[in-house]
PDB file of C-alpha atoms in Angstrom:
ATOM      1  CA  UNK B   1     101.265  93.698 123.545  1.00 44.00           C
ATOM      2  CA  UNK B   2      99.784  92.635 120.519  1.00 54.00           C
ATOM      3  CA  UNK B   3     100.635  89.644 118.376  1.00 83.00           C
ATOM      4  CA  UNK B   4      98.973  87.728 114.963  1.00 90.00           C
ATOM      5  CA  UNK B   5     100.317  84.563 113.888  1.00 92.00           C
ATOM      6  CA  UNK B   6      99.856  82.465 110.992  1.00 93.00           C
ATOM      7  CA  UNK B   7     101.352  79.817 108.600  1.00 90.00           C
ATOM      8  CA  UNK B   8     103.599  80.573 106.014  1.00 90.00           C
ATOM      9  CA  UNK B   9     102.382  78.542 103.363  1.00 95.00           C
ATOM     10  CA  UNK B  10      99.078  76.151 102.430  1.00 97.00           C
ATOM     11  CA  UNK B  11      98.869  74.084  98.940  1.00 97.00           C
ATOM     12  CA  UNK B  12      95.524  72.672  97.858  1.00 97.00           C
ATOM     13  CA  UNK B  13      94.301  70.989  94.856  1.00 97.00           C
ATOM     14  CA  UNK B  14      91.752  73.042  92.630  1.00 97.00           C
ATOM     15  CA  UNK B  15      88.202  72.224  94.283  1.00 97.00           C
ATOM     16  CA  UNK B  16      89.095  70.984  97.781  1.00 97.00           C
ATOM     17  CA  UNK B  17      88.411  73.185 100.953  1.00 97.00           C
ATOM     18  CA  UNK B  18      91.283  75.669 101.812  1.00 97.00           C
ATOM     19  CA  UNK B  19      91.434  76.526 106.042  1.00 97.00           C
ATOM     20  CA  UNK B  20      93.898  79.118 106.948  1.00 98.00           C
ATOM     21  CA  UNK B  21      94.393  79.703 110.683  1.00 97.00           C
ATOM     22  CA  UNK B  22      95.393  82.327 112.464  1.00 96.00           C
ATOM     23  CA  UNK B  23      95.976  83.265 116.219  1.00 95.00           C
ATOM     24  CA  UNK B  24      96.030  86.440 117.915  1.00 91.00           C
ATOM     25  CA  UNK B  25      96.595  87.696 121.485  1.00 85.00           C
ATOM     26  CA  UNK B  26      94.616  90.844 122.398  1.00 78.00           C
ATOM     27  CA  UNK B  27      91.537  89.541 123.896  1.00 74.00           C
ATOM     28  CA  UNK B  28      89.866  92.823 124.046  1.00 77.00           C
ATOM     29  CA  UNK B  29      89.782  92.859 119.993  1.00 74.00           C
ATOM     30  CA  UNK B  30      86.890  94.526 118.738  1.00 80.00           C
ATOM     31  CA  UNK B  31      86.857  92.482 115.019  1.00 89.00           C
ATOM     32  CA  UNK B  32      88.860  90.165 113.243  1.00 92.00           C
ATOM     33  CA  UNK B  33      89.825  90.533 109.436  1.00 94.00           C
ATOM     34  CA  UNK B  34      90.814  88.293 106.602  1.00 96.00           C
ATOM     35  CA  UNK B  35      91.887  90.378 103.595  1.00 96.00           C
ATOM     36  CA  UNK B  36      93.416  88.524 100.439  1.00 97.00           C
ATOM     37  CA  UNK B  37      96.438  89.947  98.500  1.00 94.00           C
ATOM     38  CA  UNK B  38      96.805  89.181  94.928  1.00 93.00           C
ATOM     39  CA  UNK B  39     100.508  89.593  93.074  1.00 88.00           C
ATOM     40  CA  UNK B  40     101.367  93.429  92.842  1.00 84.00           C
ATOM     41  CA  UNK B  41      97.889  94.787  94.451  1.00 87.00           C
ATOM     42  CA  UNK B  42      96.350  96.024  97.302  1.00 89.00           C
ATOM     43  CA  UNK B  43      94.720  94.166 100.063  1.00 93.00           C
ATOM     44  CA  UNK B  44      91.202  93.461  99.762  1.00 94.00           C
ATOM     45  CA  UNK B  45      88.812  93.078 102.466  1.00 94.00           C
ATOM     46  CA  UNK B  46      87.642  89.749 102.396  1.00 95.00           C
ATOM     47  CA  UNK B  47      84.989  89.440 105.252  1.00 95.00           C
ATOM     48  CA  UNK B  48      85.233  90.152 109.109  1.00 93.00           C
ATOM     49  CA  UNK B  49      83.731  88.912 112.645  1.00 93.00           C
ATOM     50  CA  UNK B  50      82.761  90.854 115.425  1.00 90.00           C
ATOM     51  CA  UNK B  51      84.579  89.825 118.495  1.00 87.00           C
ATOM     52  CA  UNK B  52      80.747  88.375 120.263  1.00 88.00           C
ATOM     53  CA  UNK B  53      80.620  85.961 117.269  1.00 91.00           C
ATOM     54  CA  UNK B  54      81.266  82.245 116.695  1.00 93.00           C
ATOM     55  CA  UNK B  55      81.023  82.157 112.837  1.00 95.00           C
ATOM     56  CA  UNK B  56      79.956  83.937 110.064  1.00 95.00           C
ATOM     57  CA  UNK B  57      79.661  82.407 106.066  1.00 96.00           C
ATOM     58  CA  UNK B  58      79.849  84.376 103.296  1.00 93.00           C
ATOM     59  CA  UNK B  59      79.198  82.353 100.053  1.00 95.00           C
ATOM     60  CA  UNK B  60      82.129  80.250  99.555  1.00 96.00           C
ATOM     61  CA  UNK B  61      83.847  82.017 102.443  1.00 97.00           C
ATOM     62  CA  UNK B  62      83.267  80.746 106.305  1.00 97.00           C
ATOM     63  CA  UNK B  63      85.230  82.557 109.223  1.00 97.00           C
ATOM     64  CA  UNK B  64      85.457  80.661 112.815  1.00 97.00           C
ATOM     65  CA  UNK B  65      86.304  82.343 115.722  1.00 95.00           C
ATOM     66  CA  UNK B  66      87.239  80.856 119.326  1.00 93.00           C
ATOM     67  CA  UNK B  67      87.715  83.651 121.659  1.00 90.00           C
ATOM     68  CA  UNK B  68      88.678  81.439 124.474  1.00 90.00           C
ATOM     69  CA  UNK B  69      91.547  79.843 122.531  1.00 92.00           C
ATOM     70  CA  UNK B  70      92.265  82.945 120.492  1.00 91.00           C
ATOM     71  CA  UNK B  71      91.753  80.900 117.176  1.00 95.00           C
ATOM     72  CA  UNK B  72      90.354  82.405 113.840  1.00 95.00           C
ATOM     73  CA  UNK B  73      89.969  80.867 110.575  1.00 97.00           C
ATOM     74  CA  UNK B  74      88.993  81.099 107.303  1.00 98.00           C
ATOM     75  CA  UNK B  75      87.408  78.197 105.189  1.00 98.00           C
ATOM     76  CA  UNK B  76      87.402  78.554 101.570  1.00 97.00           C
ATOM     77  CA  UNK B  77      85.124  75.732  99.813  1.00 97.00           C
ATOM     78  CA  UNK B  78      85.358  74.897  96.208  1.00 97.00           C
ATOM     79  CA  UNK B  79      89.101  76.549  95.752  1.00 97.00           C
ATOM     80  CA  UNK B  80      89.520  77.734  92.564  1.00 97.00           C
ATOM     81  CA  UNK B  81      92.943  78.406  90.802  1.00 95.00           C
ATOM     82  CA  UNK B  82      92.039  82.445  91.062  1.00 95.00           C
ATOM     83  CA  UNK B  83      91.844  82.003  95.066  1.00 97.00           C
ATOM     84  CA  UNK B  84      95.886  81.504  94.898  1.00 97.00           C
ATOM     85  CA  UNK B  85      97.156  84.464  96.876  1.00 96.00           C
ATOM     86  CA  UNK B  86      98.314  85.534 100.156  1.00 95.00           C
ATOM     87  CA  UNK B  87      95.615  85.829 103.156  1.00 97.00           C
ATOM     88  CA  UNK B  88      96.504  87.831 106.065  1.00 95.00           C
ATOM     89  CA  UNK B  89      94.774  87.988 109.492  1.00 95.00           C
ATOM     90  CA  UNK B  90      93.801  90.967 111.429  1.00 93.00           C
ATOM     91  CA  UNK B  91      92.719  92.223 114.622  1.00 90.00           C
ATOM     92  CA  UNK B  92      91.555  95.535 115.753  1.00 86.00           C
ATOM     93  CA  UNK B  93      90.551  97.417 118.449  1.00 74.00           C
ATOM     94  CA  UNK B  94      88.887 100.817 117.928  1.00 66.00           C
ATOM     95  CA  UNK B  95      89.709 103.969 119.848  1.00 65.00           C
ATOM     96  CA  UNK B  96      90.294 107.622 119.128  1.00 61.00           C
ATOM     97  CA  UNK B  97      92.737 106.814 116.204  1.00 61.00           C
ATOM     98  CA  UNK B  98      89.922 104.829 114.520  1.00 68.00           C
ATOM     99  CA  UNK B  99      90.008 100.939 113.959  1.00 74.00           C
ATOM    100  CA  UNK B 100      93.697 100.068 114.217  1.00 81.00           C
ATOM    101  CA  UNK B 101      94.811  96.963 112.904  1.00 88.00           C
ATOM    102  CA  UNK B 102      97.359  94.550 113.657  1.00 89.00           C
ATOM    103  CA  UNK B 103      98.307  92.100 111.114  1.00 92.00           C
ATOM    104  CA  UNK B 104      99.676  88.675 110.969  1.00 92.00           C
ATOM    105  CA  UNK B 105     102.528  87.853 108.679  1.00 91.00           C
ATOM    106  CA  UNK B 106      99.896  86.406 106.217  1.00 94.00           C
ATOM    107  CA  UNK B 107      99.616  82.538 104.759  1.00 96.00           C
ATOM    108  CA  UNK B 108     100.581  82.222 100.810  1.00 96.00           C
ATOM    109  CA  UNK B 109      97.546  79.897  99.717  1.00 97.00           C
ATOM    110  CA  UNK B 110      98.683  77.942  96.239  1.00 97.00           C
ATOM    111  CA  UNK B 111      96.073  76.089  94.848  1.00 97.00           C
ATOM    112  CA  UNK B 112      96.947  73.243  92.096  1.00 95.00           C
ATOM    113  CA  UNK B 113      95.085  72.659  88.767  1.00 91.00           C
TER     114      UNK B 113
ATOM    115  CA  UNK S   1      84.569 106.289  91.937  1.00 55.00           C
ATOM    116  CA  UNK S   2      88.463 106.227  92.019  1.00 62.00           C
ATOM    117  CA  UNK S   3      88.490 105.925  95.666  1.00 89.00           C
ATOM    118  CA  UNK S   4      92.003 105.542  97.042  1.00 94.00           C
ATOM    119  CA  UNK S   5      95.007 106.638  94.916  1.00 94.00           C
ATOM    120  CA  UNK S   6      99.087 105.965  95.613  1.00 96.00           C
ATOM    121  CA  UNK S   7     101.728 107.487  93.781  1.00 97.00           C
ATOM    122  CA  UNK S   8     104.231 106.859  92.832  1.00 97.00           C
ATOM    123  CA  UNK S   9     103.814 102.964  92.232  1.00 96.00           C
ATOM    124  CA  UNK S  10     107.079 102.428  91.784  1.00 97.00           C
ATOM    125  CA  UNK S  11     110.170 104.928  92.866  1.00 97.00           C
ATOM    126  CA  UNK S  12     113.977 104.295  93.281  1.00 98.00           C
ATOM    127  CA  UNK S  13     115.927 106.548  95.105  1.00 97.00           C
ATOM    128  CA  UNK S  14     119.174 106.722  96.678  1.00 97.00           C
ATOM    129  CA  UNK S  15     120.006 106.596 100.382  1.00 98.00           C
ATOM    130  CA  UNK S  16     120.443 109.954 101.745  1.00 97.00           C
ATOM    131  CA  UNK S  17     117.433 111.800  99.444  1.00 97.00           C
ATOM    132  CA  UNK S  18     114.114 112.732 100.482  1.00 97.00           C
ATOM    133  CA  UNK S  19     110.744 111.115  99.165  1.00 98.00           C
ATOM    134  CA  UNK S  20     107.453 111.886  99.752  1.00 98.00           C
ATOM    135  CA  UNK S  21     104.907 109.082  98.849  1.00 98.00           C
ATOM    136  CA  UNK S  22     101.597 110.236  98.244  1.00 98.00           C
ATOM    137  CA  UNK S  23      98.289 109.142  98.952  1.00 97.00           C
ATOM    138  CA  UNK S  24      95.022 110.445  98.049  1.00 97.00           C
ATOM    139  CA  UNK S  25      91.451 109.320  98.706  1.00 95.00           C
ATOM    140  CA  UNK S  26      87.797 110.279  97.470  1.00 92.00           C
ATOM    141  CA  UNK S  27      85.570 109.003  99.750  1.00 89.00           C
ATOM    142  CA  UNK S  28      86.299 111.869 102.997  1.00 88.00           C
ATOM    143  CA  UNK S  29      87.149 108.994 105.141  1.00 91.00           C
ATOM    144  CA  UNK S  30      88.304 110.649 108.524  1.00 91.00           C
ATOM    145  CA  UNK S  31      90.869 107.829 109.285  1.00 92.00           C
ATOM    146  CA  UNK S  32      93.838 107.522 107.568  1.00 95.00           C
ATOM    147  CA  UNK S  33      96.927 104.935 107.653  1.00 95.00           C
ATOM    148  CA  UNK S  34     100.236 104.253 106.456  1.00 97.00           C
ATOM    149  CA  UNK S  35     102.084 101.027 106.335  1.00 96.00           C
ATOM    150  CA  UNK S  36     104.836  98.919 105.316  1.00 96.00           C
ATOM    151  CA  UNK S  37     104.580  95.564 104.130  1.00 94.00           C
ATOM    152  CA  UNK S  38     108.072  93.444 104.622  1.00 91.00           C
ATOM    153  CA  UNK S  39     108.684  89.600 104.314  1.00 80.00           C
ATOM    154  CA  UNK S  40     108.383  87.979 107.162  1.00 69.00           C
ATOM    155  CA  UNK S  41     106.741  91.123 108.836  1.00 75.00           C
ATOM    156  CA  UNK S  42     103.092  91.333 107.395  1.00 83.00           C
ATOM    157  CA  UNK S  43     102.153  94.943 107.495  1.00 91.00           C
ATOM    158  CA  UNK S  44     103.539  97.335 110.050  1.00 93.00           C
ATOM    159  CA  UNK S  45     101.668 100.769 111.128  1.00 93.00           C
ATOM    160  CA  UNK S  46     103.732 103.790 110.478  1.00 96.00           C
ATOM    161  CA  UNK S  47     101.562 106.584 111.173  1.00 95.00           C
ATOM    162  CA  UNK S  48      97.793 107.354 111.136  1.00 94.00           C
ATOM    163  CA  UNK S  49      95.492 110.268 111.024  1.00 94.00           C
ATOM    164  CA  UNK S  50      91.942 111.088 112.487  1.00 91.00           C
ATOM    165  CA  UNK S  51      91.314 114.044 110.915  1.00 91.00           C
ATOM    166  CA  UNK S  52      92.799 116.608 109.018  1.00 92.00           C
ATOM    167  CA  UNK S  53      96.175 118.062 111.434  1.00 92.00           C
ATOM    168  CA  UNK S  54      95.685 115.302 113.693  1.00 92.00           C
ATOM    169  CA  UNK S  55      98.537 112.885 113.071  1.00 94.00           C
ATOM    170  CA  UNK S  56      99.978 110.061 115.700  1.00 92.00           C
ATOM    171  CA  UNK S  57     102.676 107.584 115.661  1.00 93.00           C
ATOM    172  CA  UNK S  58     102.397 103.920 115.237  1.00 91.00           C
ATOM    173  CA  UNK S  59     104.428 100.815 115.559  1.00 90.00           C
ATOM    174  CA  UNK S  60     107.261 101.813 113.310  1.00 94.00           C
ATOM    175  CA  UNK S  61     107.428 106.048 112.851  1.00 96.00           C
ATOM    176  CA  UNK S  62     111.449 106.575 112.962  1.00 96.00           C
ATOM    177  CA  UNK S  63     112.407 108.171 109.882  1.00 97.00           C
ATOM    178  CA  UNK S  64     109.416 108.716 108.814  1.00 98.00           C
ATOM    179  CA  UNK S  65     107.049 112.353 108.373  1.00 97.00           C
ATOM    180  CA  UNK S  66     103.482 113.123 107.879  1.00 97.00           C
ATOM    181  CA  UNK S  67     101.280 115.689 107.238  1.00 95.00           C
ATOM    182  CA  UNK S  68      97.606 116.265 106.887  1.00 96.00           C
ATOM    183  CA  UNK S  69      96.649 119.531 105.368  1.00 95.00           C
ATOM    184  CA  UNK S  70      93.652 118.272 103.672  1.00 94.00           C
ATOM    185  CA  UNK S  71      91.064 115.702 104.914  1.00 94.00           C
ATOM    186  CA  UNK S  72      91.809 113.973 101.382  1.00 95.00           C
ATOM    187  CA  UNK S  73      95.193 113.729 100.954  1.00 96.00           C
ATOM    188  CA  UNK S  74      98.013 112.302 103.953  1.00 97.00           C
ATOM    189  CA  UNK S  75     101.569 112.070 101.922  1.00 98.00           C
ATOM    190  CA  UNK S  76     104.452 110.475 104.028  1.00 98.00           C
ATOM    191  CA  UNK S  77     107.926 111.799 103.824  1.00 98.00           C
ATOM    192  CA  UNK S  78     111.336 109.797 104.290  1.00 97.00           C
ATOM    193  CA  UNK S  79     113.411 112.640 105.012  1.00 95.00           C
ATOM    194  CA  UNK S  80     116.412 111.077 104.797  1.00 97.00           C
ATOM    195  CA  UNK S  81     115.975 107.571 103.101  1.00 97.00           C
ATOM    196  CA  UNK S  82     117.825 104.567 104.359  1.00 97.00           C
ATOM    197  CA  UNK S  83     118.428 101.034 102.656  1.00 97.00           C
ATOM    198  CA  UNK S  84     116.317  99.650 105.402  1.00 96.00           C
ATOM    199  CA  UNK S  85     113.434 101.502 104.100  1.00 97.00           C
ATOM    200  CA  UNK S  86     113.306  99.431 100.959  1.00 97.00           C
ATOM    201  CA  UNK S  87     109.883  98.216 101.491  1.00 97.00           C
ATOM    202  CA  UNK S  88     105.591  98.432 100.072  1.00 96.00           C
ATOM    203  CA  UNK S  89     104.114 100.996 101.437  1.00 97.00           C
ATOM    204  CA  UNK S  90      99.936 101.167 101.411  1.00 96.00           C
ATOM    205  CA  UNK S  91      98.328 104.010 102.680  1.00 96.00           C
ATOM    206  CA  UNK S  92      94.844 103.020 103.942  1.00 95.00           C
ATOM    207  CA  UNK S  93      91.390 104.779 105.361  1.00 94.00           C
ATOM    208  CA  UNK S  94      88.522 104.354 107.136  1.00 90.00           C
ATOM    209  CA  UNK S  95      85.491 106.501 107.341  1.00 85.00           C
ATOM    210  CA  UNK S  96      84.176 107.578 110.939  1.00 82.00           C
ATOM    211  CA  UNK S  97      82.241 104.538 113.056  1.00 79.00           C
ATOM    212  CA  UNK S  98      82.730 102.097 110.095  1.00 82.00           C
ATOM    213  CA  UNK S  99      85.308  99.103 110.687  1.00 82.00           C
ATOM    214  CA  UNK S 100      86.331  98.340 107.295  1.00 87.00           C
ATOM    215  CA  UNK S 101      89.500  99.453 106.537  1.00 90.00           C
ATOM    216  CA  UNK S 102      90.080  99.817 102.717  1.00 91.00           C
ATOM    217  CA  UNK S 103      94.085 100.053 101.326  1.00 93.00           C
ATOM    218  CA  UNK S 104      95.476 101.440  98.070  1.00 94.00           C
ATOM    219  CA  UNK S 105      97.684  99.595  95.515  1.00 93.00           C
ATOM    220  CA  UNK S 106     100.720 100.466  97.512  1.00 95.00           C
ATOM    221  CA  UNK S 107     104.176 102.485  96.468  1.00 97.00           C
ATOM    222  CA  UNK S 108     107.047  99.734  96.127  1.00 96.00           C
ATOM    223  CA  UNK S 109     109.966 101.912  97.426  1.00 97.00           C
ATOM    224  CA  UNK S 110     113.464 101.002  96.708  1.00 97.00           C
ATOM    225  CA  UNK S 111     116.498 103.084  98.261  1.00 97.00           C
ATOM    226  CA  UNK S 112     120.008 102.133  96.398  1.00 96.00           C
TER     227      UNK S 112
END
């Protein structure tokens, strides 16, 4: 079965780097995702990485994928107070139902000024 | 470009009542999904649809019914609401051949 796990909480100081970690179990995952959810809002797609890649960088965001250990991380450089939110990782398996996502429980990031 | 909208945004209903949550997308995406979000569980898939008139169960379908007569609409009905269905419900959509899933703003449902 599929299972995606994340730590519940992370606190960092403004200007520091944040690293949010995620582990997954389905080795046949096609893509792995990071979503951001601000209070009272829906999920915003931040970035995603294809399963045959090791790293993807997009401005302040760096995604690292260790497929052997089934470990995914999201690094946010120069973390700002506006980055405070819940971050969800998700894995997908593309099949005839489209892109079915399995989500982790979310990591709440708190950025202290 | 309205994207994906959900209505109502907030709903309070009583146990045993039928309630329908609406989802509308303007992109003509083929795939649509309903999730519920509960503390400690992340998002769990309730139902999904690959196209109009094609729907299938997700991880937690019991107590819910969906329909998709038009590509742009994917309503979710709770036939007889229970307190355990108190949750935040998210609709999402994906274009054919894409790996990106886009979410609506959510509906917060409280069953008293």
